[in-house]
Amino acid sequence: MLDLASVPVVDVHCHPWRNDDLLERDPGGLEDRVTILGTCLVSSGFADERATRDLPLLTESTPLALTMRRRLAEHLGCEATREEVARARRRALAADPAAYNARLWETANVAGLVYDEGYPQPAIPRERFAADSRATVHRVGRIEPWIAELARRARSFRELEERFVARLDEEAADPGLVAFKSVIAYRTGLDVQSPAPDDYCEREFELWRASGFVESREHAKTVRDRLLHRTLEAARRHDRPLHIHCGGGDPAVVLGRARPQDLFPLLARHPSQPVVLIHSGWPWLEEGAYVASVLPQVYLDVSIMMPWASLATDQKLEVLLGVAPPAKVMHGSDEASEPEVIWLAAQLAREALGRVLATAVERAWLTEREARSIGEGVLAGNARRLHGLGG
Ligand SMILES: [Zn+2]
């Protein structure tokens, strides 16, 4: 195994939180909330009584939750049971939440968080998240909440588009904004069409508004597709990468139009704009890796696969690092519930990369020095280079 213990981690895709909100949640449900099922039930609003009742039973057999329990028990110095970990964590968090978080980053050597401010809503200001997390944080601005806000007030498509472009420019004036983000896969799908003519957009916008802004592939799609093109132009103008959610996510996603192949025509039309496929197209990760292998500015974030694919992690990492240039692969956790997900994902990523890269050395694909350099890039260097982060 290649020892990457001393290599810092930059998490390229996670979500902010308020410490007050962490303290308000049921301490005993911590393990449920860190599984992908638990995270999704909250973020998609699909949680009903039966799902909530069944969740602990499912958690009890989920490798990710069980390893979280044992590692947290060790971190907190308590017995590795659901109840004891919940109690010890609650005590430590309540005593001083920011200090609790700081200790997570210290023990897992997490050097920076690139966070998507689009979830949860309303957006948490960067200063607040920096203070609560006590981490070095970098903001990614999501376009969909901006569109929702502007569309409600716009009298025409033209007005919406003008104000949207102005908003993109305004947001880009914040040096703390390191990328734009779109979750169009959750709205109208990744098969983004060429920009429609003005009069057609006006008509579609009117119909979309008349429907009460119901999300449909009918009227909303024309508007959203054109605004995504405006976003690509702004990203280019302001020299920022664009993060695009690609692949599955919570059950609210338009799964039939969420594959890397759906996005491919758009990416191929903008070959010089850096785009990060957030989640690498998971579960169509091979497809995402292929796209990054043929388009020079397409990057991959491994979140969702990491940490939730648990037993399948090494196999999937082999695919990503073997197929795509590893200098475009970046570690991310997609933490959207509890800060410990970032902490655990950083440790698991280091260990998995250590195993996968050691195997590559054994098989004479890489020297140990090359393997280490790839590991350092995936864990932090690639994200720093792409987003112009220091360190
Ligand atoms: Zn996310």
Tab-separated table of C-alpha atoms and ligand atoms in Angstrom:
chain	number	residue	atom	x	y	z
A	1	MET	CA	0.000	0.000	0.000
A	2	LEU	CA	1.190	3.478	-0.885
A	3	ASP	CA	1.085	5.590	2.257
A	4	LEU	CA	-0.671	8.883	1.490
A	5	ALA	CA	-1.393	9.660	5.164
A	6	SER	CA	0.510	12.947	5.074
A	7	VAL	CA	-1.129	14.196	1.866
A	8	PRO	CA	-3.698	16.962	2.437
A	9	VAL	CA	-7.180	16.730	0.967
A	10	VAL	CA	-9.231	19.377	-0.809
A	11	ASP	CA	-12.871	18.288	-1.048
A	12	VAL	CA	-14.061	19.604	-4.406
A	13	HIS	CA	-17.783	19.015	-3.899
A	14	CYS	CA	-19.618	19.332	-0.614
A	15	HIS	CA	-22.408	21.436	0.881
A	16	PRO	CA	-22.409	24.002	3.691
A	17	TRP	CA	-24.213	23.779	7.012
A	18	ARG	CA	-24.969	25.851	10.087
A	19	ASN	CA	-23.772	24.427	13.384
A	20	ASP	CA	-27.116	25.402	14.954
A	21	ASP	CA	-28.852	23.102	12.474
A	22	LEU	CA	-26.508	20.201	13.317
A	23	LEU	CA	-27.434	20.581	16.975
A	24	GLU	CA	-31.150	20.624	16.249
A	25	ARG	CA	-31.167	17.177	14.622
A	26	ASP	CA	-31.884	13.963	16.498
A	27	PRO	CA	-28.453	12.810	17.783
A	28	GLY	CA	-29.464	9.149	17.451
A	29	GLY	CA	-30.135	9.486	13.709
A	30	LEU	CA	-26.564	10.504	12.843
A	31	GLU	CA	-25.667	7.158	11.240
A	32	ASP	CA	-28.850	7.146	9.163
A	33	ARG	CA	-28.198	10.648	7.879
A	34	VAL	CA	-24.689	9.787	6.652
A	35	THR	CA	-25.844	6.946	4.387
A	36	ILE	CA	-26.774	7.901	0.831
A	37	LEU	CA	-30.331	6.766	1.466
A	38	GLY	CA	-30.657	8.926	4.565
A	39	THR	CA	-29.060	11.950	2.873
A	40	CYS	CA	-31.357	11.596	-0.147
A	41	LEU	CA	-34.525	11.170	1.897
A	42	VAL	CA	-33.860	14.552	3.460
A	43	SER	CA	-32.629	16.412	0.339
A	44	SER	CA	-35.384	15.123	-1.980
A	45	GLY	CA	-38.201	15.445	0.570
A	46	PHE	CA	-39.211	11.807	-0.127
A	47	ALA	CA	-39.062	10.764	3.536
A	48	ASP	CA	-42.359	9.292	4.717
A	49	GLU	CA	-43.226	7.440	7.895
A	50	ARG	CA	-42.407	4.009	6.510
A	51	ALA	CA	-39.052	5.080	5.048
A	52	THR	CA	-38.123	6.753	8.325
A	53	ARG	CA	-39.066	3.589	10.217
A	54	ASP	CA	-37.080	1.260	7.921
A	55	LEU	CA	-33.973	3.409	7.675
A	56	PRO	CA	-32.182	2.264	10.892
A	57	LEU	CA	-32.553	-1.379	9.829
A	58	LEU	CA	-30.928	-0.611	6.474
A	59	THR	CA	-28.218	1.487	8.106
A	60	GLU	CA	-27.323	-1.471	10.307
A	61	SER	CA	-26.129	-3.389	7.223
A	62	THR	CA	-24.560	-0.498	5.309
A	63	PRO	CA	-20.725	-0.758	5.230
A	64	LEU	CA	-20.323	3.017	5.089
A	65	ALA	CA	-22.394	3.541	8.252
A	66	LEU	CA	-20.640	0.735	10.114
A	67	THR	CA	-17.165	1.996	9.297
A	68	MET	CA	-18.290	5.521	10.248
A	69	ARG	CA	-19.440	4.157	13.623
A	70	ARG	CA	-16.141	2.437	14.384
A	71	ARG	CA	-13.931	5.307	13.243
A	72	LEU	CA	-15.983	7.914	15.062
A	73	ALA	CA	-15.876	5.784	18.210
A	74	GLU	CA	-12.105	5.777	17.992
A	75	HIS	CA	-12.007	9.506	17.279
A	76	LEU	CA	-14.291	10.302	20.204
A	77	GLY	CA	-12.897	7.677	22.577
A	78	CYS	CA	-16.116	5.784	23.191
A	79	GLU	CA	-17.628	2.355	22.633
A	80	ALA	CA	-18.519	1.534	18.992
A	81	THR	CA	-22.293	1.297	19.326
A	82	ARG	CA	-24.947	3.484	17.719
A	83	GLU	CA	-26.035	4.868	21.096
A	84	GLU	CA	-22.573	5.538	22.539
A	85	VAL	CA	-21.277	7.222	19.392
A	86	ALA	CA	-24.411	9.378	19.180
A	87	ARG	CA	-24.017	10.427	22.821
A	88	ALA	CA	-20.274	11.155	22.650
A	89	ARG	CA	-20.635	13.051	19.398
A	90	ARG	CA	-23.492	15.133	20.745
A	91	ARG	CA	-21.481	16.018	23.829
A	92	ALA	CA	-18.377	17.016	21.840
A	93	LEU	CA	-20.353	18.968	19.250
A	94	ALA	CA	-22.483	20.843	21.776
A	95	ALA	CA	-19.458	21.840	23.886
A	96	ASP	CA	-17.909	23.855	21.030
A	97	PRO	CA	-19.220	23.123	17.504
A	98	ALA	CA	-16.558	25.045	15.577
A	99	ALA	CA	-13.760	23.441	17.616
A	100	TYR	CA	-15.345	20.032	17.019
A	101	ASN	CA	-15.264	20.657	13.264
A	102	ALA	CA	-11.701	21.997	13.359
A	103	ARG	CA	-10.593	18.773	15.005
A	104	LEU	CA	-12.191	16.763	12.195
A	105	TRP	CA	-10.115	18.642	9.597
A	106	GLU	CA	-6.990	18.331	11.682
A	107	THR	CA	-7.255	14.568	12.160
A	108	ALA	CA	-8.219	13.854	8.531
A	109	ASN	CA	-5.811	16.500	7.141
A	110	VAL	CA	-8.538	18.320	5.192
A	111	ALA	CA	-7.031	21.507	3.780
A	112	GLY	CA	-9.982	23.029	1.939
A	113	LEU	CA	-13.653	22.720	1.038
A	114	VAL	CA	-15.059	23.728	-2.345
A	115	TYR	CA	-18.745	23.941	-1.491
A	116	ASP	CA	-21.893	24.175	-3.600
A	117	GLU	CA	-23.997	26.891	-1.998
A	118	GLY	CA	-27.131	25.789	-3.898
A	119	TYR	CA	-28.083	23.256	-1.243
A	120	PRO	CA	-29.373	23.794	1.361
A	121	GLN	CA	-31.532	26.835	0.618
A	122	PRO	CA	-31.573	29.662	1.512
A	123	ALA	CA	-27.852	29.889	0.740
A	124	ILE	CA	-25.534	30.159	3.730
A	125	PRO	CA	-23.176	33.166	3.405
A	126	ARG	CA	-19.521	32.243	2.997
A	127	GLU	CA	-18.410	34.115	6.131
A	128	ARG	CA	-20.945	32.205	8.184
A	129	PHE	CA	-19.908	28.839	6.762
A	130	ALA	CA	-16.220	29.644	7.231
A	131	ALA	CA	-16.855	30.532	10.884
A	132	ASP	CA	-19.062	27.508	11.589
A	133	SER	CA	-16.909	24.942	9.785
A	134	ARG	CA	-13.614	26.577	10.744
A	135	ALA	CA	-12.286	25.289	7.420
A	136	THR	CA	-10.763	27.048	4.418
A	137	VAL	CA	-13.852	27.332	2.239
A	138	HIS	CA	-14.312	28.203	-1.444
A	139	ARG	CA	-17.670	29.119	-2.870
A	140	VAL	CA	-19.377	27.592	-5.930
A	141	GLY	CA	-22.398	29.615	-7.121
A	142	ARG	CA	-25.378	27.605	-8.342
A	143	ILE	CA	-27.394	29.187	-11.141
A	144	GLU	CA	-30.809	27.561	-10.563
A	145	PRO	CA	-31.758	29.514	-7.407
A	146	TRP	CA	-30.764	32.731	-9.256
A	147	ILE	CA	-32.970	31.761	-12.212
A	148	ALA	CA	-35.892	30.954	-9.909
A	149	GLU	CA	-35.604	34.321	-8.193
A	150	LEU	CA	-35.249	36.325	-11.422
A	151	ALA	CA	-37.920	34.442	-13.407
A	152	ARG	CA	-40.611	35.272	-10.860
A	153	ARG	CA	-39.954	39.002	-11.271
A	154	ALA	CA	-39.200	39.180	-15.016
A	155	ARG	CA	-41.862	40.566	-17.363
A	156	SER	CA	-40.298	38.944	-20.433
A	157	PHE	CA	-37.660	36.423	-21.385
A	158	ARG	CA	-35.457	39.264	-22.549
A	159	GLU	CA	-35.599	40.872	-19.140
A	160	LEU	CA	-34.903	37.533	-17.442
A	161	GLU	CA	-31.893	36.887	-19.644
A	162	GLU	CA	-30.462	40.381	-19.204
A	163	ARG	CA	-30.795	40.246	-15.439
A	164	PHE	CA	-29.402	36.731	-15.327
A	165	VAL	CA	-26.286	37.724	-17.277
A	166	ALA	CA	-25.861	40.757	-15.002
A	167	ARG	CA	-26.162	38.456	-11.991
A	168	LEU	CA	-23.490	36.113	-13.359
A	169	ASP	CA	-21.128	39.064	-13.813
A	170	GLU	CA	-21.929	40.388	-10.355
A	171	GLU	CA	-21.296	37.014	-8.711
A	172	ALA	CA	-18.041	36.584	-10.638
A	173	ALA	CA	-16.808	39.879	-9.162
A	174	ASP	CA	-16.531	37.996	-5.839
A	175	PRO	CA	-12.965	36.619	-5.791
A	176	GLY	CA	-14.217	33.930	-3.378
A	177	LEU	CA	-16.400	32.448	-6.114
A	178	VAL	CA	-14.242	29.720	-7.649
A	179	ALA	CA	-16.771	28.153	-10.041
A	180	PHE	CA	-20.332	28.278	-11.350
A	181	LYS	CA	-22.601	25.276	-10.951
A	182	SER	CA	-25.677	23.931	-12.693
A	183	VAL	CA	-28.056	21.165	-11.640
A	184	ILE	CA	-30.009	21.218	-14.886
A	185	ALA	CA	-30.124	17.401	-14.627
A	186	TYR	CA	-32.575	17.952	-11.740
A	187	ARG	CA	-34.724	20.312	-13.802
A	188	THR	CA	-34.997	19.522	-17.520
A	189	GLY	CA	-32.167	17.073	-18.230
A	190	LEU	CA	-28.596	17.165	-19.537
A	191	ASP	CA	-29.482	16.983	-23.229
A	192	VAL	CA	-29.018	20.747	-23.577
A	193	GLN	CA	-30.004	22.003	-27.019
A	194	SER	CA	-28.470	24.848	-29.029
A	195	PRO	CA	-29.865	28.252	-27.957
A	196	ALA	CA	-33.371	28.819	-29.389
A	197	PRO	CA	-34.197	32.110	-31.214
A	198	ASP	CA	-35.417	35.136	-29.195
A	199	ASP	CA	-39.086	35.022	-30.209
A	200	TYR	CA	-39.320	31.295	-29.480
A	201	CYS	CA	-37.764	31.828	-26.044
A	202	GLU	CA	-40.244	34.644	-25.325
A	203	ARG	CA	-43.161	32.353	-26.156
A	204	GLU	CA	-41.827	29.449	-24.131
A	205	PHE	CA	-41.120	31.717	-21.167
A	206	GLU	CA	-44.711	33.012	-21.264
A	207	LEU	CA	-46.056	29.452	-21.287
A	208	TRP	CA	-43.675	28.397	-18.515
A	209	ARG	CA	-44.805	31.330	-16.377
A	210	ALA	CA	-48.482	30.662	-17.149
A	211	SER	CA	-48.000	27.117	-15.850
A	212	GLY	CA	-46.809	28.545	-12.523
A	213	PHE	CA	-43.195	27.666	-13.426
A	214	VAL	CA	-43.925	23.958	-13.412
A	215	GLU	CA	-40.715	22.113	-14.263
A	216	SER	CA	-41.271	20.392	-17.586
A	217	ARG	CA	-39.287	19.407	-20.637
A	218	GLU	CA	-41.813	21.402	-22.612
A	219	HIS	CA	-41.499	25.116	-21.840
A	220	ALA	CA	-38.921	25.274	-19.071
A	221	LYS	CA	-36.342	23.398	-21.117
A	222	THR	CA	-36.035	26.032	-23.860
A	223	VAL	CA	-35.437	28.745	-21.261
A	224	ARG	CA	-33.037	26.747	-19.125
A	225	ASP	CA	-31.006	25.493	-22.090
A	226	ARG	CA	-30.473	29.022	-23.358
A	227	LEU	CA	-29.515	30.324	-19.902
A	228	LEU	CA	-26.986	27.510	-19.529
A	229	HIS	CA	-25.318	28.791	-22.695
A	230	ARG	CA	-25.210	32.272	-21.147
A	231	THR	CA	-23.557	30.654	-18.128
A	232	LEU	CA	-20.923	28.981	-20.287
A	233	GLU	CA	-20.144	32.373	-21.829
A	234	ALA	CA	-19.870	34.013	-18.407
A	235	ALA	CA	-17.617	31.195	-17.167
A	236	ARG	CA	-15.346	31.815	-20.120
A	237	ARG	CA	-15.470	35.618	-19.696
A	238	HIS	CA	-14.562	35.392	-16.021
A	239	ASP	CA	-12.195	32.437	-16.328
A	240	ARG	CA	-14.090	30.111	-13.982
A	241	PRO	CA	-14.759	26.406	-14.396
A	242	LEU	CA	-18.381	25.262	-14.645
A	243	HIS	CA	-19.506	22.408	-12.410
A	244	ILE	CA	-22.380	20.408	-13.862
A	245	HIS	CA	-24.207	17.758	-11.875
A	246	CYS	CA	-23.880	14.652	-14.042
A	247	GLY	CA	-25.395	11.270	-13.218
A	248	GLY	CA	-27.714	10.109	-10.479
A	249	GLY	CA	-28.306	11.966	-7.249
A	250	ASP	CA	-31.323	12.061	-5.054
A	251	PRO	CA	-34.602	10.688	-6.478
A	252	ALA	CA	-35.674	14.143	-7.743
A	253	VAL	CA	-33.202	13.845	-10.659
A	254	VAL	CA	-34.420	13.388	-14.272
A	255	LEU	CA	-32.603	10.038	-14.392
A	256	GLY	CA	-33.469	9.296	-18.017
A	257	ARG	CA	-31.518	12.392	-19.102
A	258	ALA	CA	-28.733	12.466	-16.539
A	259	ARG	CA	-26.002	10.440	-18.262
A	260	PRO	CA	-22.684	11.814	-19.511
A	261	GLN	CA	-23.763	10.853	-23.033
A	262	ASP	CA	-26.728	13.226	-22.724
A	263	LEU	CA	-24.358	16.100	-21.959
A	264	PHE	CA	-21.741	15.063	-24.519
A	265	PRO	CA	-22.959	17.188	-27.488
A	266	LEU	CA	-22.858	20.364	-25.369
A	267	LEU	CA	-19.392	19.525	-24.037
A	268	ALA	CA	-18.148	18.772	-27.536
A	269	ARG	CA	-19.399	22.177	-28.726
A	270	HIS	CA	-17.386	23.935	-25.969
A	271	PRO	CA	-14.095	22.039	-25.990
A	272	SER	CA	-12.028	24.835	-24.439
A	273	GLN	CA	-14.275	25.576	-21.426
A	274	PRO	CA	-13.270	23.685	-18.264
A	275	VAL	CA	-16.283	21.706	-17.057
A	276	VAL	CA	-16.338	19.414	-14.025
A	277	LEU	CA	-18.695	16.460	-14.256
A	278	ILE	CA	-19.831	16.444	-10.654
A	279	HIS	CA	-20.128	12.748	-9.612
A	280	SER	CA	-18.300	11.622	-12.820
A	281	GLY	CA	-21.677	10.526	-14.188
A	282	TRP	CA	-22.254	8.025	-11.378
A	283	PRO	CA	-23.534	5.296	-11.755
A	284	TRP	CA	-22.424	5.646	-15.415
A	285	LEU	CA	-18.922	6.317	-14.278
A	286	GLU	CA	-17.271	4.521	-17.217
A	287	GLU	CA	-19.110	6.883	-19.531
A	288	GLY	CA	-17.900	9.928	-17.580
A	289	ALA	CA	-14.326	8.611	-17.652
A	290	TYR	CA	-14.565	8.087	-21.394
A	291	VAL	CA	-15.812	11.653	-21.968
A	292	ALA	CA	-12.912	13.035	-19.909
A	293	SER	CA	-10.527	10.872	-21.927
A	294	VAL	CA	-11.511	12.450	-25.270
A	295	LEU	CA	-12.420	16.045	-24.354
A	296	PRO	CA	-9.447	18.015	-22.986
A	297	GLN	CA	-11.315	20.342	-20.591
A	298	VAL	CA	-13.708	17.845	-19.021
A	299	TYR	CA	-12.793	17.079	-15.408
A	300	LEU	CA	-14.166	14.472	-13.007
A	301	ASP	CA	-15.224	14.720	-9.380
A	302	VAL	CA	-15.477	11.327	-7.659
A	303	SER	CA	-18.158	12.281	-5.124
A	304	ILE	CA	-21.130	9.974	-4.460
A	305	MET	CA	-18.981	7.032	-5.613
A	306	MET	CA	-16.724	8.292	-2.818
A	307	PRO	CA	-17.648	7.432	-0.109
A	308	TRP	CA	-20.961	5.700	-0.780
A	309	ALA	CA	-19.863	2.958	-3.197
A	310	SER	CA	-17.905	1.586	-0.197
A	311	LEU	CA	-16.920	-1.980	-1.213
A	312	ALA	CA	-16.813	-1.009	-4.911
A	313	THR	CA	-14.569	2.036	-4.426
A	314	ASP	CA	-11.244	0.532	-5.514
A	315	GLN	CA	-12.708	-0.999	-8.650
A	316	LYS	CA	-14.314	2.324	-9.662
A	317	LEU	CA	-11.141	4.283	-8.919
A	318	GLU	CA	-9.217	1.909	-11.174
A	319	VAL	CA	-11.633	2.716	-13.980
A	320	LEU	CA	-11.404	6.482	-13.493
A	321	LEU	CA	-7.608	6.599	-13.164
A	322	GLY	CA	-7.035	4.076	-15.932
A	323	VAL	CA	-9.389	5.628	-18.479
A	324	ALA	CA	-9.212	9.397	-17.879
A	325	PRO	CA	-6.006	11.397	-17.396
A	326	PRO	CA	-5.601	11.256	-13.577
A	327	ALA	CA	-4.635	14.968	-13.559
A	328	LYS	CA	-8.341	15.667	-14.249
A	329	VAL	CA	-9.712	13.462	-11.456
A	330	MET	CA	-10.566	15.213	-8.174
A	331	HIS	CA	-11.615	14.013	-4.753
A	332	GLY	CA	-15.038	15.084	-3.490
A	333	SER	CA	-17.477	13.708	-0.924
A	334	ASP	CA	-20.854	15.315	-1.742
A	335	GLU	CA	-21.393	15.697	1.979
A	336	ALA	CA	-24.876	17.179	2.272
A	337	SER	CA	-25.792	16.165	5.808
A	338	GLU	CA	-23.121	15.983	8.513
A	339	PRO	CA	-19.503	17.255	8.506
A	340	GLU	CA	-18.219	13.793	9.435
A	341	VAL	CA	-18.935	12.662	5.852
A	342	ILE	CA	-16.130	14.962	4.638
A	343	TRP	CA	-13.853	13.664	7.386
A	344	LEU	CA	-14.561	9.999	6.618
A	345	ALA	CA	-14.435	10.414	2.820
A	346	ALA	CA	-10.991	12.040	3.070
A	347	GLN	CA	-9.645	9.051	5.006
A	348	LEU	CA	-11.302	6.474	2.761
A	349	ALA	CA	-10.072	8.229	-0.401
A	350	ARG	CA	-6.497	8.264	0.839
A	351	GLU	CA	-6.611	4.587	1.719
A	352	ALA	CA	-8.338	3.510	-1.514
A	353	LEU	CA	-5.968	5.559	-3.665
A	354	GLY	CA	-3.059	4.079	-1.720
A	355	ARG	CA	-4.222	0.540	-2.553
A	356	VAL	CA	-5.109	1.213	-6.194
A	357	LEU	CA	-1.867	3.082	-6.926
A	358	ALA	CA	0.241	0.491	-5.095
A	359	THR	CA	-1.298	-2.156	-7.354
A	360	ALA	CA	-0.364	-0.029	-10.373
A	361	VAL	CA	3.235	0.046	-9.115
A	362	GLU	CA	3.211	-3.717	-8.546
A	363	ARG	CA	2.006	-4.266	-12.097
A	364	ALA	CA	4.755	-1.978	-13.418
A	365	TRP	CA	2.371	0.632	-14.816
A	366	LEU	CA	3.832	3.314	-12.568
A	367	THR	CA	6.898	3.987	-10.477
A	368	GLU	CA	6.310	4.739	-6.827
A	369	ARG	CA	7.128	8.389	-7.466
A	370	GLU	CA	4.621	8.639	-10.319
A	371	ALA	CA	1.976	6.906	-8.223
A	372	ARG	CA	2.510	9.301	-5.324
A	373	SER	CA	2.288	12.308	-7.613
A	374	ILE	CA	-1.031	11.040	-9.051
A	375	GLY	CA	-2.357	10.470	-5.526
A	376	GLU	CA	-1.398	14.000	-4.449
A	377	GLY	CA	-3.092	15.418	-7.532
A	378	VAL	CA	-6.361	13.563	-7.003
A	379	LEU	CA	-6.504	14.406	-3.304
A	380	ALA	CA	-5.789	18.130	-3.643
A	381	GLY	CA	-3.445	19.334	-6.391
A	382	ASN	CA	-5.831	18.977	-9.338
A	383	ALA	CA	-8.656	20.860	-7.603
A	384	ARG	CA	-6.242	23.610	-6.562
A	385	ARG	CA	-4.827	24.022	-10.036
A	386	LEU	CA	-8.216	24.085	-11.777
A	387	HIS	CA	-9.799	26.549	-9.329
A	388	GLY	CA	-6.745	28.716	-8.716
A	389	LEU	CA	-6.622	27.901	-5.002
A	390	GLY	CA	-3.491	28.587	-3.024
A	391	GLY	CA	-1.521	25.985	-1.068
B	1	ZN	ZN	-23.954	17.799	-4.151
